[in-house]
C-alpha positions as YAML, in Angstrom:
chain: A
units: angstrom
residues:
- id: 1
  name: UNK
  ca: [0.44, 0.30, 0.15]
- id: 2
  name: UNK
  ca: [1.20, 3.25, -1.15]
- id: 3
  name: UNK
  ca: [1.52, 6.02, 1.63]
- id: 4
  name: UNK
  ca: [-0.97, 8.36, -0.26]
- id: 5
  name: UNK
  ca: [-3.60, 5.24, -0.17]
- id: 6
  name: UNK
  ca: [-2.52, 5.00, 3.69]
- id: 7
  name: UNK
  ca: [-3.05, 8.47, 4.37]
- id: 8
  name: UNK
  ca: [-6.86, 8.65, 2.94]
- id: 9
  name: UNK
  ca: [-8.27, 4.94, 4.87]
- id: 10
  name: UNK
  ca: [-6.39, 6.76, 7.73]
- id: 11
  name: UNK
  ca: [-8.30, 10.17, 6.73]
- id: 12
  name: UNK
  ca: [-11.59, 7.48, 6.25]
- id: 13
  name: UNK
  ca: [-11.30, 6.34, 9.79]
- id: 14
  name: UNK
  ca: [-10.91, 10.47, 11.21]
- id: 15
  name: UNK
  ca: [-14.64, 10.65, 9.42]
- id: 16
  name: UNK
  ca: [-15.81, 7.63, 10.64]
- id: 17
  name: UNK
  ca: [-14.94, 8.45, 14.17]
- id: 18
  name: UNK
  ca: [-16.23, 12.40, 14.03]
- id: 19
  name: UNK
  ca: [-19.48, 10.98, 12.53]
- id: 20
  name: UNK
  ca: [-20.54, 8.58, 15.09]
- id: 21
  name: UNK
  ca: [-20.48, 11.25, 17.59]
- id: 22
  name: UNK
  ca: [-22.27, 13.11, 15.06]
- id: 23
  name: UNK
  ca: [-25.08, 10.68, 15.02]
- id: 24
  name: UNK
  ca: [-25.93, 10.70, 18.88]
- id: 25
  name: UNK
  ca: [-25.88, 14.06, 18.22]
- id: 26
  name: UNK
  ca: [-28.99, 14.63, 16.32]
- id: 27
  name: UNK
  ca: [-30.19, 11.91, 18.30]
- id: 28
  name: UNK
  ca: [-30.31, 14.06, 20.88]
- id: 29
  name: UNK
  ca: [-32.05, 16.93, 19.27]
- id: 30
  name: UNK
  ca: [-34.44, 14.97, 17.89]
- id: 31
  name: UNK
  ca: [-35.16, 13.64, 21.90]
- id: 32
  name: UNK
  ca: [-35.10, 17.21, 22.96]
- id: 33
  name: UNK
  ca: [-38.72, 17.80, 20.33]
- id: 34
  name: UNK
  ca: [-40.21, 14.76, 22.24]
- id: 35
  name: UNK
  ca: [-38.88, 11.88, 19.99]
- id: 36
  name: UNK
  ca: [-38.33, 8.70, 22.58]
- id: 37
  name: UNK
  ca: [-34.68, 7.07, 22.36]
- id: 38
  name: UNK
  ca: [-36.53, 3.65, 21.31]
- id: 39
  name: UNK
  ca: [-37.25, 5.64, 18.27]
- id: 40
  name: UNK
  ca: [-34.21, 7.22, 17.38]
- id: 41
  name: UNK
  ca: [-32.99, 3.49, 18.17]
- id: 42
  name: UNK
  ca: [-35.21, 1.47, 15.77]
- id: 43
  name: UNK
  ca: [-35.08, 4.27, 12.99]
- id: 44
  name: UNK
  ca: [-31.27, 4.02, 12.93]
- id: 45
  name: UNK
  ca: [-31.56, 0.17, 12.48]
- id: 46
  name: UNK
  ca: [-34.04, 0.46, 9.58]
- id: 47
  name: UNK
  ca: [-32.47, 3.38, 7.76]
- id: 48
  name: UNK
  ca: [-28.96, 1.52, 8.14]
- id: 49
  name: UNK
  ca: [-29.95, -1.89, 7.01]
- id: 50
  name: UNK
  ca: [-31.64, -0.12, 3.97]
- id: 51
  name: UNK
  ca: [-28.67, 2.27, 3.08]
- id: 52
  name: UNK
  ca: [-25.98, -0.79, 3.62]
- id: 53
  name: UNK
  ca: [-27.58, -3.35, 1.88]
- id: 54
  name: UNK
  ca: [-26.69, -2.66, -1.68]
- id: 55
  name: UNK
  ca: [-22.99, -2.40, -0.28]
- id: 56
  name: UNK
  ca: [-23.02, -5.99, 1.70]
- id: 57
  name: UNK
  ca: [-22.72, -8.49, -1.05]
- id: 58
  name: UNK
  ca: [-25.75, -10.18, 0.68]
- id: 59
  name: UNK
  ca: [-25.93, -13.81, -0.93]
- id: 60
  name: UNK
  ca: [-29.64, -15.61, -0.36]
- id: 61
  name: UNK
  ca: [-27.29, -18.80, 0.85]
- id: 62
  name: UNK
  ca: [-26.29, -16.00, 3.28]
- id: 63
  name: UNK
  ca: [-29.80, -15.67, 4.95]
- id: 64
  name: UNK
  ca: [-29.25, -18.52, 6.97]
- id: 65
  name: UNK
  ca: [-26.47, -16.99, 9.03]
- id: 66
  name: UNK
  ca: [-29.18, -14.35, 10.14]
- id: 67
  name: UNK
  ca: [-30.64, -17.10, 12.75]
- id: 68
  name: UNK
  ca: [-26.55, -17.94, 13.88]
- id: 69
  name: UNK
  ca: [-26.76, -18.01, 17.25]
- id: 70
  name: UNK
  ca: [-23.14, -15.69, 17.44]
- id: 71
  name: UNK
  ca: [-24.25, -13.37, 15.04]
- id: 72
  name: UNK
  ca: [-27.92, -13.14, 17.19]
- id: 73
  name: UNK
  ca: [-25.94, -12.57, 20.47]
- id: 74
  name: UNK
  ca: [-23.46, -10.15, 18.76]
- id: 75
  name: UNK
  ca: [-26.91, -8.17, 17.28]
- id: 76
  name: UNK
  ca: [-28.50, -8.14, 21.07]
- id: 77
  name: UNK
  ca: [-25.18, -6.82, 21.99]
- id: 78
  name: UNK
  ca: [-25.32, -3.93, 19.69]
- id: 79
  name: UNK
  ca: [-29.31, -3.47, 20.45]
- id: 80
  name: UNK
  ca: [-28.80, -2.98, 23.94]
- id: 81
  name: UNK
  ca: [-25.47, -0.41, 24.01]
- id: 82
  name: UNK
  ca: [-27.03, 1.37, 20.66]
- id: 83
  name: UNK
  ca: [-30.23, 1.84, 22.88]
- id: 84
  name: UNK
  ca: [-28.81, 2.57, 26.21]
- id: 85
  name: UNK
  ca: [-26.47, 5.30, 25.00]
- id: 86
  name: UNK
  ca: [-29.25, 7.71, 22.91]
- id: 87
  name: UNK
  ca: [-31.14, 7.06, 26.22]
- id: 88
  name: UNK
  ca: [-28.25, 7.83, 28.12]
- id: 89
  name: UNK
  ca: [-27.74, 11.41, 25.98]
- id: 90
  name: UNK
  ca: [-31.49, 12.09, 26.73]
- id: 91
  name: UNK
  ca: [-30.43, 14.20, 29.72]
- id: 92
  name: UNK
  ca: [-26.85, 13.97, 29.71]
- id: 93
  name: UNK
  ca: [-24.04, 15.82, 27.88]
- id: 94
  name: UNK
  ca: [-22.74, 13.91, 25.15]
- id: 95
  name: UNK
  ca: [-19.18, 14.43, 26.37]
- id: 96
  name: UNK
  ca: [-19.71, 12.26, 29.44]
- id: 97
  name: UNK
  ca: [-21.69, 9.61, 28.09]
- id: 98
  name: UNK
  ca: [-19.48, 8.92, 26.02]
- id: 99
  name: UNK
  ca: [-16.82, 9.20, 28.56]
- id: 100
  name: UNK
  ca: [-18.45, 6.41, 30.28]
- id: 101
  name: UNK
  ca: [-19.22, 4.63, 27.25]
- id: 102
  name: UNK
  ca: [-15.86, 4.16, 26.94]
- id: 103
  name: UNK
  ca: [-15.09, 1.83, 29.77]
- id: 104
  name: UNK
  ca: [-16.34, -0.36, 27.12]
- id: 105
  name: UNK
  ca: [-12.76, -1.17, 25.21]
- id: 106
  name: UNK
  ca: [-11.33, -1.33, 29.02]
- id: 107
  name: UNK
  ca: [-13.43, -4.28, 29.72]
- id: 108
  name: UNK
  ca: [-13.01, -5.80, 26.59]
- id: 109
  name: UNK
  ca: [-9.37, -6.81, 26.85]
- id: 110
  name: UNK
  ca: [-10.28, -8.05, 30.46]
- id: 111
  name: UNK
  ca: [-13.40, -9.90, 28.73]
- id: 112
  name: UNK
  ca: [-11.13, -11.71, 26.52]
- id: 113
  name: UNK
  ca: [-8.66, -12.64, 28.43]
- id: 114
  name: UNK
  ca: [-11.46, -14.65, 30.08]
- id: 115
  name: UNK
  ca: [-13.31, -15.72, 27.66]
- id: 116
  name: UNK
  ca: [-10.96, -16.13, 24.57]
- id: 117
  name: UNK
  ca: [-7.74, -16.59, 26.02]
- id: 118
  name: UNK
  ca: [-5.39, -13.75, 24.86]
- id: 119
  name: UNK
  ca: [-2.72, -12.44, 26.54]
- id: 120
  name: UNK
  ca: [-2.94, -9.53, 29.00]
- id: 121
  name: UNK
  ca: [0.69, -7.36, 29.87]
- id: 122
  name: UNK
  ca: [1.26, -5.71, 33.60]
- id: 123
  name: UNK
  ca: [2.02, -2.43, 31.57]
- id: 124
  name: UNK
  ca: [-1.15, -2.81, 29.31]
- id: 125
  name: UNK
  ca: [-3.48, -3.44, 32.66]
- id: 126
  name: UNK
  ca: [-1.54, -0.56, 34.89]
- id: 127
  name: UNK
  ca: [-2.56, 1.61, 31.66]
- id: 128
  name: UNK
  ca: [-6.56, 0.60, 31.67]
- id: 129
  name: UNK
  ca: [-6.71, 0.93, 35.22]
- id: 130
  name: UNK
  ca: [-5.59, 4.65, 34.43]
- id: 131
  name: UNK
  ca: [-8.07, 5.03, 32.08]
- id: 132
  name: UNK
  ca: [-10.68, 3.25, 33.83]
- id: 133
  name: UNK
  ca: [-10.15, 5.92, 36.62]
- id: 134
  name: UNK
  ca: [-10.30, 8.21, 33.91]
- id: 135
  name: UNK
  ca: [-14.09, 6.89, 33.65]
- id: 136
  name: UNK
  ca: [-14.48, 7.11, 36.79]
- id: 137
  name: UNK
  ca: [-14.42, 10.81, 37.23]
- id: 138
  name: UNK
  ca: [-16.55, 10.98, 34.32]
- id: 139
  name: UNK
  ca: [-19.25, 8.89, 35.79]
- id: 140
  name: UNK
  ca: [-18.79, 10.04, 38.73]
- id: 141
  name: UNK
  ca: [-20.13, 6.55, 41.08]
- id: 142
  name: UNK
  ca: [-21.94, 7.37, 44.06]
- id: 143
  name: UNK
  ca: [-25.94, 6.80, 45.65]
- id: 144
  name: UNK
  ca: [-26.57, 10.56, 43.42]
- id: 145
  name: UNK
  ca: [-25.73, 8.90, 40.21]
- id: 146
  name: UNK
  ca: [-27.80, 10.08, 37.68]
- id: 147
  name: UNK
  ca: [-30.22, 7.53, 35.41]
- id: 148
  name: UNK
  ca: [-28.57, 8.96, 32.29]
- id: 149
  name: UNK
  ca: [-24.90, 8.20, 33.47]
- id: 150
  name: UNK
  ca: [-26.52, 4.63, 34.44]
- id: 151
  name: UNK
  ca: [-27.54, 3.95, 31.05]
- id: 152
  name: UNK
  ca: [-24.44, 5.74, 29.67]
- id: 153
  name: UNK
  ca: [-22.44, 2.56, 32.19]
- id: 154
  name: UNK
  ca: [-24.63, -0.04, 30.71]
- id: 155
  name: UNK
  ca: [-24.04, 1.13, 26.85]
- id: 156
  name: UNK
  ca: [-20.47, 0.94, 27.70]
- id: 157
  name: UNK
  ca: [-21.12, -2.41, 29.10]
- id: 158
  name: UNK
  ca: [-22.50, -4.16, 26.75]
- id: 159
  name: UNK
  ca: [-20.12, -2.40, 24.19]
- id: 160
  name: UNK
  ca: [-17.22, -4.54, 26.06]
- id: 161
  name: UNK
  ca: [-18.97, -7.75, 25.27]
- id: 162
  name: UNK
  ca: [-20.03, -6.86, 22.17]
- id: 163
  name: UNK
  ca: [-16.21, -5.52, 21.09]
- id: 164
  name: UNK
  ca: [-15.27, -9.44, 22.54]
- id: 165
  name: UNK
  ca: [-17.89, -10.80, 19.86]
- id: 166
  name: UNK
  ca: [-16.40, -9.17, 17.02]
- id: 167
  name: UNK
  ca: [-12.82, -11.43, 17.82]
- id: 168
  name: UNK
  ca: [-14.66, -13.51, 18.66]
- id: 169
  name: UNK
  ca: [-16.32, -14.14, 15.03]
- id: 170
  name: UNK
  ca: [-12.84, -12.23, 13.25]
- id: 171
  name: UNK
  ca: [-12.76, -15.23, 10.11]
- id: 172
  name: UNK
  ca: [-16.21, -16.94, 10.84]
- id: 173
  name: UNK
  ca: [-18.12, -14.69, 9.02]
- id: 174
  name: UNK
  ca: [-17.30, -11.42, 6.36]
- id: 175
  name: UNK
  ca: [-17.15, -8.63, 8.02]
- id: 176
  name: UNK
  ca: [-20.42, -6.58, 5.92]
- id: 177
  name: UNK
  ca: [-22.10, -9.76, 6.74]
- id: 178
  name: UNK
  ca: [-22.29, -9.23, 10.33]
- id: 179
  name: UNK
  ca: [-22.96, -5.78, 9.95]
- id: 180
  name: UNK
  ca: [-25.88, -6.26, 7.87]
- id: 181
  name: UNK
  ca: [-27.08, -9.05, 9.89]
- id: 182
  name: UNK
  ca: [-27.02, -6.43, 13.45]
- id: 183
  name: UNK
  ca: [-28.80, -3.90, 11.47]
- id: 184
  name: UNK
  ca: [-31.49, -6.55, 9.90]
- id: 185
  name: UNK
  ca: [-31.84, -8.21, 13.51]
- id: 186
  name: UNK
  ca: [-32.03, -4.78, 15.02]
- id: 187
  name: UNK
  ca: [-34.70, -3.80, 12.70]
- id: 188
  name: UNK
  ca: [-36.86, -6.65, 13.18]
- id: 189
  name: UNK
  ca: [-36.46, -6.93, 16.95]
- id: 190
  name: UNK
  ca: [-37.21, -2.98, 17.44]
- id: 191
  name: UNK
  ca: [-40.22, -2.69, 14.80]
- id: 192
  name: UNK
  ca: [-43.19, -3.27, 17.62]
- id: 193
  name: UNK
  ca: [-41.31, -0.22, 19.83]
- id: 194
  name: UNK
  ca: [-40.35, 1.49, 17.64]
- id: 195
  name: UNK
  ca: [-43.86, 1.97, 15.24]
- id: 196
  name: UNK
  ca: [-45.46, 2.43, 18.18]
- id: 197
  name: UNK
  ca: [-43.56, 4.85, 19.70]
- id: 198
  name: UNK
  ca: [-43.42, 6.95, 16.27]
- id: 199
  name: UNK
  ca: [-43.79, 10.75, 16.60]
- id: 200
  name: UNK
  ca: [-45.76, 13.06, 13.85]
- id: 201
  name: UNK
  ca: [-43.13, 13.30, 11.84]
- id: 202
  name: UNK
  ca: [-42.31, 17.13, 9.59]
- id: 203
  name: UNK
  ca: [-39.76, 18.21, 7.92]
- id: 204
  name: UNK
  ca: [-36.93, 18.88, 10.50]
- id: 205
  name: UNK
  ca: [-37.44, 15.40, 12.42]
- id: 206
  name: UNK
  ca: [-36.92, 13.90, 9.10]
- id: 207
  name: UNK
  ca: [-34.00, 15.15, 8.45]
- id: 208
  name: UNK
  ca: [-32.61, 14.99, 11.83]
- id: 209
  name: UNK
  ca: [-33.58, 11.27, 12.00]
- id: 210
  name: UNK
  ca: [-31.75, 11.13, 8.52]
- id: 211
  name: UNK
  ca: [-28.33, 12.61, 9.99]
- id: 212
  name: UNK
  ca: [-28.70, 10.36, 12.80]
- id: 213
  name: UNK
  ca: [-28.96, 7.40, 10.95]
- id: 214
  name: UNK
  ca: [-26.84, 7.94, 7.92]
- id: 215
  name: UNK
  ca: [-23.77, 9.69, 10.00]
- id: 216
  name: UNK
  ca: [-23.79, 6.10, 12.08]
- id: 217
  name: UNK
  ca: [-24.12, 3.87, 8.86]
- id: 218
  name: UNK
  ca: [-21.86, 5.38, 7.16]
- id: 219
  name: UNK
  ca: [-19.49, 5.85, 9.92]
- id: 220
  name: UNK
  ca: [-19.52, 2.26, 10.97]
- id: 221
  name: UNK
  ca: [-19.07, 1.18, 6.71]
- id: 222
  name: UNK
  ca: [-16.18, 3.37, 6.36]
- id: 223
  name: UNK
  ca: [-14.46, 1.48, 9.57]
- id: 224
  name: UNK
  ca: [-15.28, -1.69, 7.65]
- id: 225
  name: UNK
  ca: [-13.68, -0.63, 4.32]
- id: 226
  name: UNK
  ca: [-10.46, 1.29, 6.13]
- id: 227
  name: UNK
  ca: [-9.83, -2.43, 8.27]
- id: 228
  name: UNK
  ca: [-9.87, -4.32, 5.52]
- id: 229
  name: UNK
  ca: [-6.97, -2.05, 4.43]
- id: 230
  name: UNK
  ca: [-5.26, -1.04, 7.79]
- id: 231
  name: UNK
  ca: [-3.92, -2.93, 10.55]
- id: 232
  name: UNK
  ca: [-5.87, -3.13, 13.93]
- id: 233
  name: UNK
  ca: [-3.14, -1.36, 15.23]
- id: 234
  name: UNK
  ca: [-3.52, 1.35, 13.11]
- id: 235
  name: UNK
  ca: [-7.06, 1.93, 13.73]
- id: 236
  name: UNK
  ca: [-7.42, 1.72, 17.42]
- id: 237
  name: UNK
  ca: [-5.56, 4.95, 18.60]
- id: 238
  name: UNK
  ca: [-7.78, 6.67, 16.45]
- id: 239
  name: UNK
  ca: [-11.42, 5.20, 17.99]
- id: 240
  name: UNK
  ca: [-10.34, 7.65, 21.07]
- id: 241
  name: UNK
  ca: [-11.08, 10.96, 18.47]
- id: 242
  name: UNK
  ca: [-15.28, 9.88, 19.09]
- id: 243
  name: UNK
  ca: [-14.19, 11.77, 22.66]
- id: 244
  name: UNK
  ca: [-12.88, 14.45, 21.47]
- id: 245
  name: UNK
  ca: [-15.50, 14.61, 18.89]
- id: 246
  name: UNK
  ca: [-18.01, 14.45, 21.60]
- id: 247
  name: UNK
  ca: [-16.82, 17.17, 23.25]
- id: 248
  name: UNK
  ca: [-16.84, 19.52, 20.38]
- id: 249
  name: UNK
  ca: [-20.55, 18.77, 19.68]
- id: 250
  name: UNK
  ca: [-21.63, 19.06, 22.86]
- id: 251
  name: UNK
  ca: [-20.21, 22.46, 23.35]
- id: 252
  name: UNK
  ca: [-21.05, 24.17, 20.03]
- id: 253
  name: UNK
  ca: [-24.04, 22.41, 20.05]
- id: 254
  name: UNK
  ca: [-25.58, 22.09, 22.90]
- id: 255
  name: UNK
  ca: [-23.19, 24.85, 24.53]
- id: 256
  name: UNK
  ca: [-21.83, 22.45, 27.26]
- id: 257
  name: UNK
  ca: [-18.87, 22.67, 28.80]
- id: 258
  name: UNK
  ca: [-17.25, 18.99, 30.90]
- id: 259
  name: UNK
  ca: [-16.53, 19.84, 34.39]
- id: 260
  name: UNK
  ca: [-12.87, 19.86, 36.01]
- id: 261
  name: UNK
  ca: [-13.38, 16.76, 36.86]
- id: 262
  name: UNK
  ca: [-15.05, 15.27, 33.84]
- id: 263
  name: UNK
  ca: [-12.40, 17.21, 31.12]
- id: 264
  name: UNK
  ca: [-9.51, 15.58, 33.76]
- id: 265
  name: UNK
  ca: [-11.41, 12.25, 33.39]
- id: 266
  name: UNK
  ca: [-11.51, 12.12, 29.46]
- id: 267
  name: UNK
  ca: [-8.39, 13.56, 28.94]
- id: 268
  name: UNK
  ca: [-6.79, 10.40, 31.10]
- id: 269
  name: UNK
  ca: [-9.00, 8.12, 29.16]
- id: 270
  name: UNK
  ca: [-7.81, 9.51, 26.11]
- id: 271
  name: UNK
  ca: [-4.09, 9.28, 26.98]
- id: 272
  name: UNK
  ca: [-4.27, 5.91, 29.06]
- id: 273
  name: UNK
  ca: [-6.26, 4.29, 26.09]
- id: 274
  name: UNK
  ca: [-3.74, 6.05, 23.19]
- id: 275
  name: UNK
  ca: [-0.85, 4.00, 25.16]
- id: 276
  name: UNK
  ca: [-2.10, 0.94, 25.65]
- id: 277
  name: UNK
  ca: [-2.77, 0.62, 22.20]
- id: 278
  name: UNK
  ca: [0.73, 2.48, 21.11]
- id: 279
  name: UNK
  ca: [2.18, -0.13, 23.63]
- id: 280
  name: UNK
  ca: [0.42, -3.19, 22.69]
- id: 281
  name: UNK
  ca: [1.27, -2.77, 18.50]
- id: 282
  name: UNK
  ca: [4.73, -1.99, 19.97]
- id: 283
  name: UNK
  ca: [4.59, -5.45, 21.75]
- id: 284
  name: UNK
  ca: [3.32, -7.29, 18.84]
- id: 285
  name: UNK
  ca: [6.15, -6.72, 15.85]
- id: 286
  name: UNK
  ca: [8.82, -7.16, 18.91]
- id: 287
  name: UNK
  ca: [7.21, -10.13, 19.41]
- id: 288
  name: UNK
  ca: [6.97, -11.01, 15.49]
- id: 289
  name: UNK
  ca: [10.91, -9.99, 15.01]
- id: 290
  name: UNK
  ca: [11.50, -12.78, 17.78]
- id: 291
  name: UNK
  ca: [10.20, -15.40, 15.62]
- id: 292
  name: UNK
  ca: [11.59, -13.88, 13.02]
...
């Protein structure tokens, strides 16, 4: 791959990491106008499935995989994560919700070690515990912890297990088949609830629904396409751009600034997370060099 192509795919990743919190920003605007989180979640799955189906390369022979227990588990975790994070952003600042949500990558590291027997190292474990401390500064657990932050933590927990299923299914199904199956399954599961909560649509709501859904769908598609060309060690550190983008949209759109503790927590999360991925990449290269 040429350096120009690599820069193009990195630009795709940066765009994707910006689009995802932008979609949640549109979702928050919808809920401020009375639309329920479950309807926003349902519309996101439906519109995402419709838009990505032509690009999925889905074959009739692959439809049977939609009933595969492993794909159903992945879809259920994703439904839980999306529904919970949308419920959280209804009442909480987007930056704080994403800060709490990012306990997911931290949890996935230890969950994968337990269930998938992936190796763990002392340095990475320490860095991730520091990142978890940063998340606690954002979450501020206690008896007065808000309902919105509880949902944000739930979303992060669902997402942590979701990330582990991605590793579990790696090499078993095509990446785009995994994505489209999740969207289609989510659409069917949430349809009874989404139709029940359907608002009276107007131009403003319709545009926000499209923005919320398309940003999420295009963001995930860009990540998948870039993942086909770039190693995970290159992509992983850019995940934390979502925290920066979420903070930016919170300030610009809602004039919501993180408080001092939350800001320290967000910076700690970004630094600890990126350091962990960079160290993991260096350890991987050293291992490959030793084997060679």
